[in-house]
């Protein structure tokens, strides 16, 4: 990133500024790491923000137990390379402890259960600010999210009662028991993320590039055949060349048919895409206000 | 109306966005949109997103379905920018929402703020980071209170560019006379504002005229379309490139061999080898390196997030302000500021707050409300307190000196927020006008960008305004300025004599 005025440089500067604010305004921040491209960009930005020092906070991964194997392998390599501390919260443990009840049947997803495990992991580690990779362009409900997002004692977001954010003055003051989410990528779009990954040559999981995979079609969404997934009898497996636009829980992350096998090709595809990246996400489709409901409850 | 032209835009976007590394040349423009309810703001944003191909199929499907369910004949583009569920239910927007779109030239961030009276605070919030403001006027209604209010707030927050979009031209028969009448109305009032650049564009958000595509119905209009203007307007006008200021965020010290001071250059430029001064300590040293993860820089400019190392070990920590010894900001414990009050409970004189300024937080007392400004008439009104959504001039005292520049000269060091120490909520946005006239000192001299007074100058030294700017004088005289000192008790006639002498020597 050399040019001072390029939009990517300006976004990078803004994110770095925010990460440094988080590191100094809070006592025990953590970076929420999902293994997806946004959180990989977050780690890259955090490394730049504190260079030549190390990232002064741990990475925190909420593992549904239904991740793609590639995601976990990638995560472990990254953590080792940058010498960061990794905290993992297991949804399986919340299930075993009887704190949440697992959905059953072919449509079962652990995505909703993550919230409970997340809040528990945050409180166990006394995390007072969780850095998330959320972007305002992802979903209507996020368009009003602040950079510093205040959460009450119960981890809840109150969209009607947000602190105004002016200039680059971020108010992270809080009362005991309250905590914050901070979103350094607020002003980035999906396109910005891809352009930045290409410009900075950031390594991302192979799942993002076109590859052959056994998939089946459920109501227009291509889902991967994994050990965590049950098919309906009429859902036939097919071998397709696909890639993923987002990477989350494999039970609800849809693949797209694509031949894009380089970053340039992906950028070309994103430029002409006619679907938002969340369009392939099964969980958002359940209701138009789905994201908003989850956010109120403390979802990322 | 212009739907067949959309395909061109689409192809153009695809080809140029896929050009290798083309995006490294794109820059960024932040703008706000404001208008009264029903002026067509949501429709306009929807139109910009739609015509610039920034809308995805699934989003389009969703709003088509919603429009159909609501019994609308046309797809309601306004739904694209509609936010949270509660607002959808009430049918209004109530907070600042951010939208994004890009063309091959530029990425745009829209801060979309609602137009209700009670939401001045949202307009101020959106305006605080904007390079440009789009003010919507309904061509049938002309310039209303709301438009004036938006323009006033834009000028108060020093947004460098204003666009007055005269909307619903289709409903006034695309009439040029009506357009010109509205331009005149606006000019009459904007003469009182502090904005250099105002552009007027007649549009129809609903049909798309002059938004992205030129209007055939208004061939009399020779200016550019709204999108063309947004793509070409100067985007760095807000930055002060003269006065170097860097508020230190944190110290980076991985081991004994490296100790660097991290922060974003708020204004001005800095190079290795240049002298710097640390405030508040006043210590001086020299910049050794400007470190970034991409390698050292030969120069850092406003906006750059960097890590500075210094030649000597000096005491620098979060909250320190780095400046150049030849160009220091004002230093005061008492300031006057324009304050926008954002808290349901009114601000009374004598109340205590935490003042956040750059990376520093200090205790503050609101000493006095000097007046409030009626944002509709722009008249000053006597007041003893400042209520929610009111803007006023306030005198504030801080427990420790602030190092600032007037907001007009430097948005970064001239702005602050007030925080309620009990609830920790942000209650006000402030723009520093100057040091309080009660103490007088530290007022910047005219003809210099910022206060050049030594931070250790006595608070009893008062600058008198110049008749003739220093540069002009030096040019005419052919030598640099000299200082003459007049002493005598208060009221002895020092200023009178000094001014007479100034005339005589001229
Ligand atoms: N005829 C006409 N109607 C418009 C135009 N722009 C907006 N409208 C209509 O004006 C109404 C209010 O528009 P909306 O965008 O919701 O206004 P907002 O409250 O400012 O966001 C809607 O019925 C729009 O269809 C225009 O250029 N021409």
Short mmCIF file of N, CA and C and ligand atoms in Angstrom, two decimals, chain B residues 36-43 78 167-168 170-171 203-206, ligand 1:
data_model
loop_
_atom_site.label_atom_id
_atom_site.label_comp_id
_atom_site.label_asym_id
_atom_site.label_seq_id
_atom_site.Cartn_x
_atom_site.Cartn_y
_atom_site.Cartn_z
N UNK B 36 -35.70 16.96 4.10
CA UNK B 36 -36.88 16.77 4.94
C UNK B 36 -37.51 15.44 4.56
N UNK B 37 -38.38 14.97 5.43
CA UNK B 37 -39.10 13.73 5.12
C UNK B 37 -39.82 13.92 3.79
N UNK B 38 -39.71 12.93 2.93
CA UNK B 38 -40.41 12.91 1.65
C UNK B 38 -39.80 13.79 0.56
N UNK B 39 -38.65 14.38 0.82
CA UNK B 39 -37.98 15.12 -0.25
C UNK B 39 -37.43 14.16 -1.30
N UNK B 40 -37.29 12.89 -0.92
CA UNK B 40 -36.84 11.90 -1.88
C UNK B 40 -35.41 11.41 -1.63
N UNK B 41 -34.95 11.57 -0.39
CA UNK B 41 -33.58 11.18 -0.06
C UNK B 41 -33.34 9.69 -0.24
N UNK B 42 -34.25 8.88 0.29
CA UNK B 42 -34.07 7.43 0.16
C UNK B 42 -34.14 7.02 -1.30
N UNK B 43 -35.06 7.65 -2.04
CA UNK B 43 -35.18 7.33 -3.46
C UNK B 43 -33.88 7.69 -4.19
N UNK B 78 -36.54 3.35 -2.47
CA UNK B 78 -36.27 3.87 -1.13
C UNK B 78 -36.09 2.75 -0.12
N UNK B 167 -34.78 18.36 -6.34
CA UNK B 167 -35.40 17.09 -6.73
C UNK B 167 -36.86 17.27 -7.18
N UNK B 168 -37.37 16.20 -7.77
CA UNK B 168 -38.75 16.15 -8.27
C UNK B 168 -38.99 17.19 -9.36
N UNK B 170 -39.44 16.57 -12.30
CA UNK B 170 -40.52 16.05 -13.14
C UNK B 170 -41.87 16.61 -12.74
N UNK B 171 -42.02 16.93 -11.47
CA UNK B 171 -43.32 17.42 -10.99
C UNK B 171 -43.51 18.92 -11.25
N UNK B 203 -32.60 17.57 -10.48
CA UNK B 203 -32.69 16.12 -10.69
C UNK B 203 -34.12 15.60 -10.56
N UNK B 204 -34.31 14.37 -11.00
CA UNK B 204 -35.48 13.60 -10.60
C UNK B 204 -34.97 12.25 -10.11
N UNK B 205 -35.03 12.07 -8.81
CA UNK B 205 -34.51 10.83 -8.22
C UNK B 205 -35.35 9.65 -8.69
N UNK B 206 -36.64 9.90 -8.83
CA UNK B 206 -37.55 8.81 -9.20
C UNK B 206 -37.27 8.31 -10.61
N1 LIG C 1 -42.30 12.53 -8.93
C1 LIG C 1 -41.25 12.31 -8.16
N2 LIG C 1 -41.41 11.71 -6.98
C2 LIG C 1 -40.33 11.47 -6.23
C3 LIG C 1 -39.03 11.85 -6.66
N3 LIG C 1 -38.16 11.49 -5.69
C4 LIG C 1 -38.90 10.88 -4.72
N4 LIG C 1 -40.20 10.88 -5.05
C5 LIG C 1 -41.32 10.34 -4.25
O1 LIG C 1 -41.43 11.07 -3.05
C6 LIG C 1 -41.82 10.21 -1.96
C7 LIG C 1 -40.84 10.30 -0.82
O2 LIG C 1 -39.58 9.80 -1.24
P1 LIG C 1 -38.54 9.16 -0.20
O3 LIG C 1 -37.34 8.84 -1.01
O4 LIG C 1 -39.16 8.10 0.59
O5 LIG C 1 -38.26 10.43 0.70
P2 LIG C 1 -37.32 10.60 2.01
O6 LIG C 1 -38.26 10.71 3.15
O7 LIG C 1 -36.61 11.89 1.76
O8 LIG C 1 -36.40 9.46 2.06
C8 LIG C 1 -41.92 8.82 -2.55
O9 LIG C 1 -43.27 8.56 -2.83
C9 LIG C 1 -41.09 8.90 -3.82
O10 LIG C 1 -41.50 7.99 -4.80
C10 LIG C 1 -38.89 12.50 -7.92
O11 LIG C 1 -37.81 12.87 -8.38
N5 LIG C 1 -40.04 12.71 -8.63
#
